[in-house]
PDB file of C-alpha atoms in Angstrom:
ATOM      1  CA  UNK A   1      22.559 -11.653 -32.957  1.00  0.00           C
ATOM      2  CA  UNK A   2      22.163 -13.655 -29.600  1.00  0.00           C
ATOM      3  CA  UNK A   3      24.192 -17.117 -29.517  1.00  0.00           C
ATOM      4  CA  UNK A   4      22.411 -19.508 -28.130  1.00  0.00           C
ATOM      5  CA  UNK A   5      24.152 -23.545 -27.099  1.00  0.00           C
ATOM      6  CA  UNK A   6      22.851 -25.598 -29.457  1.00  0.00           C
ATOM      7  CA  UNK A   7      25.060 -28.517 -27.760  1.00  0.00           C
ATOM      8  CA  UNK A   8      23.519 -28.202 -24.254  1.00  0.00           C
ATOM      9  CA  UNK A   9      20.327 -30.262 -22.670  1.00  0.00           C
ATOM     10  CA  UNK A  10      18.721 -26.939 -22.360  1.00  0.00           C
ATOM     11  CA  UNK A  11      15.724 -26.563 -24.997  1.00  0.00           C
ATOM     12  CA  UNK A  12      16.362 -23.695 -27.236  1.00  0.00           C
ATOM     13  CA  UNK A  13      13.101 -22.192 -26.714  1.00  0.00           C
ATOM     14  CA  UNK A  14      13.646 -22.085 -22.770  1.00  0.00           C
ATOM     15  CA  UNK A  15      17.558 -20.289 -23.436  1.00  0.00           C
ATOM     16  CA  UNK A  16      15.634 -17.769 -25.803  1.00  0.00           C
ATOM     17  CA  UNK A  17      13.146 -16.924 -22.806  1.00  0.00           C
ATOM     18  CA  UNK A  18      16.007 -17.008 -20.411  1.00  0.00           C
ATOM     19  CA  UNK A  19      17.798 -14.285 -22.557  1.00  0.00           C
ATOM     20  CA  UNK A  20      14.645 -12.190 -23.002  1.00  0.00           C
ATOM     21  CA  UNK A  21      14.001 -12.364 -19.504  1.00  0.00           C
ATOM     22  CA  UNK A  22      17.546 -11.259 -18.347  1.00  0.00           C
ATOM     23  CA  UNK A  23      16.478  -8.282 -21.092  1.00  0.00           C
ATOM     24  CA  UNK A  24      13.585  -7.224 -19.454  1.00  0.00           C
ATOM     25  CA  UNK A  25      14.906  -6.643 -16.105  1.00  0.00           C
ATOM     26  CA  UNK A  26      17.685  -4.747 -17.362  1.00  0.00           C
ATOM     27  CA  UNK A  27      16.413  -2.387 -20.528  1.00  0.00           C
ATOM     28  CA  UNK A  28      12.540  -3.359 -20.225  1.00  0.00           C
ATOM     29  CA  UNK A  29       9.430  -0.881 -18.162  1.00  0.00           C
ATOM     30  CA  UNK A  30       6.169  -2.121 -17.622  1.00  0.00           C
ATOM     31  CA  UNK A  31       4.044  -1.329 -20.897  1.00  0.00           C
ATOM     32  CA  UNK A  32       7.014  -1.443 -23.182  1.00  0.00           C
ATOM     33  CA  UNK A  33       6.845  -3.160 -26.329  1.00  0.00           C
ATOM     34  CA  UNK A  34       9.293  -6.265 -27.198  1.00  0.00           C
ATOM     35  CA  UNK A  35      10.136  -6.474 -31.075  1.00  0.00           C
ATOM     36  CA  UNK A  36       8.568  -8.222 -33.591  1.00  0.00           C
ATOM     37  CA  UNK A  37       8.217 -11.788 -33.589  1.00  0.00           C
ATOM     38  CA  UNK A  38      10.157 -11.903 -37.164  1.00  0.00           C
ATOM     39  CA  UNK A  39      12.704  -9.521 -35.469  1.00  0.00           C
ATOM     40  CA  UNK A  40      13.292 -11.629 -32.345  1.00  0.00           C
ATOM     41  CA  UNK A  41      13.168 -14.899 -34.620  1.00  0.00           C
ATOM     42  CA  UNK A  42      16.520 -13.130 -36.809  1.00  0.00           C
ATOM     43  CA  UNK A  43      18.151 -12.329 -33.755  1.00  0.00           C
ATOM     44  CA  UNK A  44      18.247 -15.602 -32.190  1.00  0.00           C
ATOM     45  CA  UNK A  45      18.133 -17.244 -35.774  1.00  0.00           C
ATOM     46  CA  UNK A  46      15.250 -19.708 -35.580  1.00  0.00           C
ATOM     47  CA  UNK A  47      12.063 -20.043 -36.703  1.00  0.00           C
ATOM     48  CA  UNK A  48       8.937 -18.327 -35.766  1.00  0.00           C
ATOM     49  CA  UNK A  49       7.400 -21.561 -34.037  1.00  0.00           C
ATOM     50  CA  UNK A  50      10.395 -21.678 -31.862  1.00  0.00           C
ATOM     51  CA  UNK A  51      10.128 -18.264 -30.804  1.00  0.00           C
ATOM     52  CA  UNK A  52       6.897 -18.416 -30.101  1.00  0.00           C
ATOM     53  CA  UNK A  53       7.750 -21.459 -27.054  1.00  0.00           C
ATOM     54  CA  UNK A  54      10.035 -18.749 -26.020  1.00  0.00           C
ATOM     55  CA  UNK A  55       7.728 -15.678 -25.648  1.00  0.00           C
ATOM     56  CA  UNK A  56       5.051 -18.385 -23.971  1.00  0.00           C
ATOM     57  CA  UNK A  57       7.714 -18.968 -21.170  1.00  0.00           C
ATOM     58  CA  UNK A  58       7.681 -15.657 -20.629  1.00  0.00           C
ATOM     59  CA  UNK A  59       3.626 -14.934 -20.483  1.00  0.00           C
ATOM     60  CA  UNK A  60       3.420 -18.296 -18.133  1.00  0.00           C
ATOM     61  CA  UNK A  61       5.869 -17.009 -15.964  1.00  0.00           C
ATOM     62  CA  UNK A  62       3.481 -13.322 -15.878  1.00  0.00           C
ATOM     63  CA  UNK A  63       6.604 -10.968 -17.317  1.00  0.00           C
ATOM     64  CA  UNK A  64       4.701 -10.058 -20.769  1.00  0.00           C
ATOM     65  CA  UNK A  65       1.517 -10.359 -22.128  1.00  0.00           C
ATOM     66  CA  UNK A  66       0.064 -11.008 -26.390  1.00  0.00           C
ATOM     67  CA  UNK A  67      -2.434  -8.159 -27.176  1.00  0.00           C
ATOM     68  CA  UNK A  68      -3.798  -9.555 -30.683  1.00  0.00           C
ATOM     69  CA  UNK A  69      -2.584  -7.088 -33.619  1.00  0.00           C
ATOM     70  CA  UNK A  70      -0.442  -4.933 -31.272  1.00  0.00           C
ATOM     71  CA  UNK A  71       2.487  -7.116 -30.241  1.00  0.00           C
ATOM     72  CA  UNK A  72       4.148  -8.569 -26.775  1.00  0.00           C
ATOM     73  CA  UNK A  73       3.886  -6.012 -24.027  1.00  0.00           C
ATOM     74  CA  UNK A  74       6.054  -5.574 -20.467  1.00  0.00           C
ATOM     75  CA  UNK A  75       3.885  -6.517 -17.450  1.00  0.00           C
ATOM     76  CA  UNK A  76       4.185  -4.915 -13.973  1.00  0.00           C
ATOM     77  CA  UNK A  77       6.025  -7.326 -11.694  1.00  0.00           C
ATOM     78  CA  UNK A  78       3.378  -7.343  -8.738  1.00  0.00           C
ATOM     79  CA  UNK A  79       4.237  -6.316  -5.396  1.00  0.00           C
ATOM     80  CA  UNK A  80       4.301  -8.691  -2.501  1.00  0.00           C
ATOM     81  CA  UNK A  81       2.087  -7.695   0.248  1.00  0.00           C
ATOM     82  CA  UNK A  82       1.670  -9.519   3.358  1.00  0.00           C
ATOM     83  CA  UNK A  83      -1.053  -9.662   5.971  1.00  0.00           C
ATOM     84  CA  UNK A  84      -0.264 -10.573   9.596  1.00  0.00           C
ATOM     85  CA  UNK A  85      -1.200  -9.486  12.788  1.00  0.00           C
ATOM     86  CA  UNK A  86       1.639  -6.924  12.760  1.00  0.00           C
ATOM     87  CA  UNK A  87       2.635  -6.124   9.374  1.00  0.00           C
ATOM     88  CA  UNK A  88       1.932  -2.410   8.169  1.00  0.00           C
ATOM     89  CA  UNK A  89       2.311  -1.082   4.657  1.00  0.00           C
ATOM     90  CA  UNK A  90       5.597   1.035   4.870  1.00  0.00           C
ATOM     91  CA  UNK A  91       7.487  -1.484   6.186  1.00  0.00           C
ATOM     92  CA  UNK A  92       6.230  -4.158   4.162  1.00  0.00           C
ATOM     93  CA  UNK A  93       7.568  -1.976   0.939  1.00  0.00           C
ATOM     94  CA  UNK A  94      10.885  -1.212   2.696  1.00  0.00           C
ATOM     95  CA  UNK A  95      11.892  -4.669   3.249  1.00  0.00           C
ATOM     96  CA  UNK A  96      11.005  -5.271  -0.758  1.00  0.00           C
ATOM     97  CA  UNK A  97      13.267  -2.162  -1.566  1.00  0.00           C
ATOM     98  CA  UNK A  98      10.421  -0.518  -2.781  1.00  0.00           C
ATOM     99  CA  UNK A  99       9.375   3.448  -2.302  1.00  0.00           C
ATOM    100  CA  UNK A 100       6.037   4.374  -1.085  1.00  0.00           C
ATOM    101  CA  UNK A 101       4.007   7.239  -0.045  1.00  0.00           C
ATOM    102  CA  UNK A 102       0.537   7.972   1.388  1.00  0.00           C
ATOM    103  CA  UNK A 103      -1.509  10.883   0.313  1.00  0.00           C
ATOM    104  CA  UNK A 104      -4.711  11.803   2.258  1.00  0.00           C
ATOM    105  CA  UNK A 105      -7.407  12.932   0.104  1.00  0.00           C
ATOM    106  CA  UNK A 106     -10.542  13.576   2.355  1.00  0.00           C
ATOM    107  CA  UNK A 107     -11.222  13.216   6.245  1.00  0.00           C
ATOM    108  CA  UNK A 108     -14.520  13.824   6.997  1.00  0.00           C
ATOM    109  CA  UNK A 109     -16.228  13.482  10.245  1.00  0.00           C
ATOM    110  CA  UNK A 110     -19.611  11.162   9.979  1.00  0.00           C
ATOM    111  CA  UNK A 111     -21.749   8.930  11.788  1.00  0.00           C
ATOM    112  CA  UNK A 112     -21.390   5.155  12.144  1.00  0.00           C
ATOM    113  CA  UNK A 113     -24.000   3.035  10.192  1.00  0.00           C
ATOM    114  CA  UNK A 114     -24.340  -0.600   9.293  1.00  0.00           C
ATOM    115  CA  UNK A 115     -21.305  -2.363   9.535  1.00  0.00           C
ATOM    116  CA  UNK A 116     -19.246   0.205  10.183  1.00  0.00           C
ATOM    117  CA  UNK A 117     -20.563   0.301  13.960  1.00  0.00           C
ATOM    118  CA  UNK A 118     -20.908  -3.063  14.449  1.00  0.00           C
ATOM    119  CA  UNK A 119     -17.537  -4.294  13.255  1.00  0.00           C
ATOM    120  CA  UNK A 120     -15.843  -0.946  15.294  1.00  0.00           C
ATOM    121  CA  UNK A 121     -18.178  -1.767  18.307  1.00  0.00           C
ATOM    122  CA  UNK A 122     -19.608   1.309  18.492  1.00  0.00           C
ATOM    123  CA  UNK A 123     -23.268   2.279  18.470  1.00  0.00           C
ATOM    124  CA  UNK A 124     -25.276   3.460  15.305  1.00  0.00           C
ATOM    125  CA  UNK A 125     -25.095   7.273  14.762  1.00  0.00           C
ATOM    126  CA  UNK A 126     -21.554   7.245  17.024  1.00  0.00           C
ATOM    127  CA  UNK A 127     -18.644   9.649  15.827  1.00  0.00           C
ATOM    128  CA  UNK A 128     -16.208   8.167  13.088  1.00  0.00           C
ATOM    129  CA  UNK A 129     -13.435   9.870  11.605  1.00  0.00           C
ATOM    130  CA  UNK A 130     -13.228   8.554   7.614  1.00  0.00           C
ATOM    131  CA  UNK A 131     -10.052   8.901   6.211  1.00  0.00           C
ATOM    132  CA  UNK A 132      -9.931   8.373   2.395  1.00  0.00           C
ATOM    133  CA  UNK A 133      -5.874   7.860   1.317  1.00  0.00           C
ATOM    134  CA  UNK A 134      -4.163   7.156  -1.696  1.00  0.00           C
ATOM    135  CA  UNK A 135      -1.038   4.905  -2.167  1.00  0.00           C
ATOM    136  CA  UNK A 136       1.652   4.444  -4.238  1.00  0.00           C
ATOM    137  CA  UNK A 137       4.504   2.134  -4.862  1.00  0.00           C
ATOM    138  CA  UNK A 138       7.640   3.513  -6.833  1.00  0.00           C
ATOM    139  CA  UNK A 139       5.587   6.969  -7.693  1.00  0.00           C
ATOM    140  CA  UNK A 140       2.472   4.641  -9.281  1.00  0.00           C
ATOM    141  CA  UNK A 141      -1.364   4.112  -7.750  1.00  0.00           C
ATOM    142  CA  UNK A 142      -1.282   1.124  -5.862  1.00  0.00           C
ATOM    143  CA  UNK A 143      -4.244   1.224  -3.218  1.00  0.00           C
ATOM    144  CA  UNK A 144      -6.626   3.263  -1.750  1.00  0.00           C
ATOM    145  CA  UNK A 145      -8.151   2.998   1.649  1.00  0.00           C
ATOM    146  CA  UNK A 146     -11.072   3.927   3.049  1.00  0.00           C
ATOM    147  CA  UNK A 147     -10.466   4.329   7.512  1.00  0.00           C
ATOM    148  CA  UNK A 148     -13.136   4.511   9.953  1.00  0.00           C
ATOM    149  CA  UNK A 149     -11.992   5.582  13.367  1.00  0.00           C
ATOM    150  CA  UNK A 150     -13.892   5.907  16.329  1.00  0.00           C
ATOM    151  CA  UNK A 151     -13.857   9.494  17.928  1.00  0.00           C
ATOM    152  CA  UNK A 152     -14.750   8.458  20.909  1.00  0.00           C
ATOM    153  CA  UNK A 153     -12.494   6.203  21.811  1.00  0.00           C
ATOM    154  CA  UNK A 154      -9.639   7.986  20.223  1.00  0.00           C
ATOM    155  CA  UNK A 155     -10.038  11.253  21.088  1.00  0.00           C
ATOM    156  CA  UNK A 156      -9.897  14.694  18.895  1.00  0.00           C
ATOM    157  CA  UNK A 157      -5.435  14.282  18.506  1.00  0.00           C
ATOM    158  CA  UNK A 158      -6.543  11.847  15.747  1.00  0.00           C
ATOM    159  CA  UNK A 159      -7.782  14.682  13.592  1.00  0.00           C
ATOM    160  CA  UNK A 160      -4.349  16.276  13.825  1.00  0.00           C
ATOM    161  CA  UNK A 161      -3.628  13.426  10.675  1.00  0.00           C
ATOM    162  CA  UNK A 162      -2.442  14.896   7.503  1.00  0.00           C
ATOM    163  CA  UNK A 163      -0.086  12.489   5.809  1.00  0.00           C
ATOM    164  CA  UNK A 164       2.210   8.921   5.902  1.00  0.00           C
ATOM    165  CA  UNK A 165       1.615   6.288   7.849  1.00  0.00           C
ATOM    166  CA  UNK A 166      -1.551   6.054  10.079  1.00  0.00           C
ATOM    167  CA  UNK A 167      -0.361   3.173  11.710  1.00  0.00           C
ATOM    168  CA  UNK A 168       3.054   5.217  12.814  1.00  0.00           C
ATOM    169  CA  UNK A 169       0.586   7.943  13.779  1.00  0.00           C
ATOM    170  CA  UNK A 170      -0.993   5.718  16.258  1.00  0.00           C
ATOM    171  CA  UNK A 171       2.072   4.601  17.933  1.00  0.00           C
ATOM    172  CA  UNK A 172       2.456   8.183  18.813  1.00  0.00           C
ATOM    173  CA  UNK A 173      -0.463   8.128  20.175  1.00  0.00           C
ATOM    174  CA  UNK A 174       0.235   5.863  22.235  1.00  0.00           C
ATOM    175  CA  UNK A 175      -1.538   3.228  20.805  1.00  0.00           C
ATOM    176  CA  UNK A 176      -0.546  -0.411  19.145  1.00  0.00           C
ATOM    177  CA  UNK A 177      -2.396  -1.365  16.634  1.00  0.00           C
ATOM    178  CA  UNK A 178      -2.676  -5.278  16.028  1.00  0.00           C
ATOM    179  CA  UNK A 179      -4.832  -6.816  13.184  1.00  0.00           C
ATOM    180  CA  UNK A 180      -7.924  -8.627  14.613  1.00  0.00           C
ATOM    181  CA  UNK A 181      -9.082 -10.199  11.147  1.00  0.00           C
ATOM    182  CA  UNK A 182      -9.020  -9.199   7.381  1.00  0.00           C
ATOM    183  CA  UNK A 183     -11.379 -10.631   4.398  1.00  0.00           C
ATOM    184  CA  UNK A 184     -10.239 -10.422   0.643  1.00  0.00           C
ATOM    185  CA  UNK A 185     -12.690 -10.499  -2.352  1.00  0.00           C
ATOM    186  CA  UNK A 186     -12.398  -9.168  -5.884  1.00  0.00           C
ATOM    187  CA  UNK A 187     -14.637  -7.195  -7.666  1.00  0.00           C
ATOM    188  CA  UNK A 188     -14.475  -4.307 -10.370  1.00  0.00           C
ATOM    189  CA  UNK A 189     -13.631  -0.729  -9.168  1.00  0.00           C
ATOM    190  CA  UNK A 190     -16.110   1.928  -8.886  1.00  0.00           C
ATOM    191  CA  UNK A 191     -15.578   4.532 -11.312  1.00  0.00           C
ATOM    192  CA  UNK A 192     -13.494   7.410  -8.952  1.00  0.00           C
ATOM    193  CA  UNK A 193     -11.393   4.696  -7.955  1.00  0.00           C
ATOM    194  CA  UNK A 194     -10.610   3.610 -11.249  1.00  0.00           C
ATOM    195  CA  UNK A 195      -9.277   7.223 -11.980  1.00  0.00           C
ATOM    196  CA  UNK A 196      -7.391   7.863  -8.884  1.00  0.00           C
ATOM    197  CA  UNK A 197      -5.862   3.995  -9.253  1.00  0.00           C
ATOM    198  CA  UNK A 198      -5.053   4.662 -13.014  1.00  0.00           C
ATOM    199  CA  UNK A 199      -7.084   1.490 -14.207  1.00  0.00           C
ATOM    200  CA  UNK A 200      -9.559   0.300 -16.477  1.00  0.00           C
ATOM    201  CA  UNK A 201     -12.770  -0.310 -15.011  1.00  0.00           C
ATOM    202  CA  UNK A 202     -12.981  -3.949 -16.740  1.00  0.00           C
ATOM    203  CA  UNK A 203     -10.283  -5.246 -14.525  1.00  0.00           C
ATOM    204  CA  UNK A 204     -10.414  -5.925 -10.640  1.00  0.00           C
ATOM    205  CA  UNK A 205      -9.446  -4.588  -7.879  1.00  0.00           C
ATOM    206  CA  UNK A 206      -8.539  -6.587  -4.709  1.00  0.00           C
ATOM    207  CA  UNK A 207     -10.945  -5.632  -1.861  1.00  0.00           C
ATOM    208  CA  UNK A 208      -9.237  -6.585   1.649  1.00  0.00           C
ATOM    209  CA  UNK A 209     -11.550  -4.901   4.658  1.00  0.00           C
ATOM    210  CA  UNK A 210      -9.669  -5.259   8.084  1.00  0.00           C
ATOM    211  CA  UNK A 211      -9.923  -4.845  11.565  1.00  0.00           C
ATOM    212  CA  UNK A 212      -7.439  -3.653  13.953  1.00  0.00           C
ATOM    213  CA  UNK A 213      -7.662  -3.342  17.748  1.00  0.00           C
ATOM    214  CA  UNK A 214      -5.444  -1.734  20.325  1.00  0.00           C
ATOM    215  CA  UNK A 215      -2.911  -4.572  22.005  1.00  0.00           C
ATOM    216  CA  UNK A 216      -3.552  -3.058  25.571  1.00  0.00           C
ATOM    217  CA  UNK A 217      -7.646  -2.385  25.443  1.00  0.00           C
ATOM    218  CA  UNK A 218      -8.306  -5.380  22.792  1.00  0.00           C
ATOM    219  CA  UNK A 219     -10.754  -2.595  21.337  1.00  0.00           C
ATOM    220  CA  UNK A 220     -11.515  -1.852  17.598  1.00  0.00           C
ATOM    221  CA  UNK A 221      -9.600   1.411  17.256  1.00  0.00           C
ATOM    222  CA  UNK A 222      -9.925   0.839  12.725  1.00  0.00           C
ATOM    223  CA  UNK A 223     -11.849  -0.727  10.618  1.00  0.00           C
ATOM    224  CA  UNK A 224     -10.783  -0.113   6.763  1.00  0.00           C
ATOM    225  CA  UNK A 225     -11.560  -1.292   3.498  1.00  0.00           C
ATOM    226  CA  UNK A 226      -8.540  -1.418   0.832  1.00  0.00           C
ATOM    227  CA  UNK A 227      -8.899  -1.441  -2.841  1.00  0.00           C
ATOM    228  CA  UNK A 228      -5.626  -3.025  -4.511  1.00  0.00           C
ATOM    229  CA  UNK A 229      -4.892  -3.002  -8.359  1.00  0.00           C
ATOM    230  CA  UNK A 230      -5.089  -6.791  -8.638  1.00  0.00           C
ATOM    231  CA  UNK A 231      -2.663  -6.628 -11.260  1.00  0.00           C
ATOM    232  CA  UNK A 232       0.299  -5.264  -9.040  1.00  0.00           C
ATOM    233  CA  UNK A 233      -0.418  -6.653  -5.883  1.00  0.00           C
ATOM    234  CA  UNK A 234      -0.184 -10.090  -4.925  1.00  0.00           C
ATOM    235  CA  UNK A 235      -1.356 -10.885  -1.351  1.00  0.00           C
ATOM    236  CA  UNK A 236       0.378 -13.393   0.827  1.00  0.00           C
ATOM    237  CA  UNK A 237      -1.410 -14.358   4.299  1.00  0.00           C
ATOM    238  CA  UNK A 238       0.794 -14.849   7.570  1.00  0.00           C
ATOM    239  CA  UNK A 239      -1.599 -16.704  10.341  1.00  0.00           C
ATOM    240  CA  UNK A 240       1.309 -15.933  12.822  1.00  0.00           C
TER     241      UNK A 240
END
C-alpha cells in the first residue's frame, strides 16, 4: 500500500499521479502495462473515480496511454531534436545522454531530377550520390534519411562513406557543412519505411527535408529528406 497525505493542499489524485510517475521512470519501459485500475485503486486505497484523475494526469502529461479493453500502457518519452544552422544528429543525442548509431543501407549513384537538382543547384541528369541510412536512438528505429550529394562538386572521396556520421565525414573532407533551410510536414510512412522504422503505417512520420551548404563556397553540398517516428521525436527549431 502507498500512503498518500491526506492533510496536505495537494489533491489526492495529483499525489497518486506523482507516485505513479516517480514509478515509471524507475521500474516502467515503453509498452509496459500498469495494473489494473481496481489494483491501483487498493493500493492507494480510494475509489476508482479518484484513480482515474490520477491515471489522466499521467496521459495529459504524454507518459501512458488508455487502449479500450487492454489497460494503461508506458509511452516512449520522445526525444528532443533540434534544428539550427549547426546542430548535427550525434551531438544533439550526446548532449541528451542518449546512444545513437547510423547504419547505411544503400548508396547508389543516380541522376538529379526535379527538385533534387534544383534545390542542390545542379543541372537535370547531373551526378548525385543517394545515401539511404537508418537511425537509432538507445538501439530503437528513430529516422531514416534519404542524402543527395552532388558528385561533382564533391568529388569521388565521398563514395569512400560506409557508416556514422556524414556530417563528421565531411569535416574530413574538408568541408563545413551549415544548414541553409529545413521544412517539416507530417504524413503517413510508405510501407518499407514503416518496417525498417518499426511502426504502424496508420501513424505519422515527421518529414523534415533540408538543405545544407558548405560555409566557405555557400554551395549546396546536401539536400536530404528525414522521416522521424512522430511519436519519439519532438522537434524544436533554433533560428540562431
Amino acid at each position: 500500500m502507498s500512503m498518500l497525505d491526506r492533510k496536505q493542499g495537494k489533491p489526492i489524485f495529483r499525489q497518486i499521479a506523482e507516485t505513479l510517475q516517480q514509478d515509471i521512470q524507475q521500474h516502467y519501459q515503453s509498452g509496459d502495462c500498469l495494473p489494473s485500475e481496481q489494483e491501483l485503486a487498493d493500493r492507494f486505497s480510494v475509489n476508482r473515480h479518484t484513480l482515474r484523475r490520477g491515471i489522466d494526469e499521467l496521459v495529459m502529461l504524454g507518459l501512458v496511454e488508455r487502449v479500450h479493453g487492454k489497460g494503461v500502457f508506458v509511452l516512449d518519452t520522445p526525444v528532443d531534436y533540434a534544428i539550427g544552422k549547426h546542430n548535427r544528429f550525434t551531438e544533439n543525442l550526446e548532449a541528451l545522454g542518449k546512444t545513437s548509431d547510423s547504419r547505411l543501407l544503400r548508396k547508389l549513384e543516380i541522376k538529379a531530377k526535379g527538385n533534387v537538382a534544383k534545390l542542390l543547384q545542379i543541372a537535370e541528369g547531373d551526378a548525385v550520390l543517394w545515401l539511404e541510412t537508418l537511425r537509432k536512438v538507445d538501439g530503437k528505429p528513430f529516422c531514416l534519411i534519404s542524402h543527395y550529394l552532388p558528385l561533382a562538386r564533391l568529388g569521388d572521396s565521398i563514395k569512400d562513406y560506409q557508416d556514422g556520421s556524414l556530417h563528421a565525414f565531411f569535416k574530413h573532407m574538408g568541408l563545413a557543412p551549415v544548414r541553409l533551410g529545413s521544412t517539416v510536414s507530417a504524413s503517413l510512412p510508405l510501407d518499407e519505411d514503416g518496417l525498417l522504422l518499426s511502426m504502424p503505417r496508420h501513424l505519422p512520420v515527421l518529414r523534415i527535408k533540408t538543405v545544407n551548404v558548405d560555409a566557405k563556397t555557400k554551395l549546396p553540398i546536401e539536400y536530404s529528406l528525414a522521416r522521424f517516428r512522430a511519436d519519439r521525436a519532438q522537434i524544436s527549431i533554433n533560428l540562431e
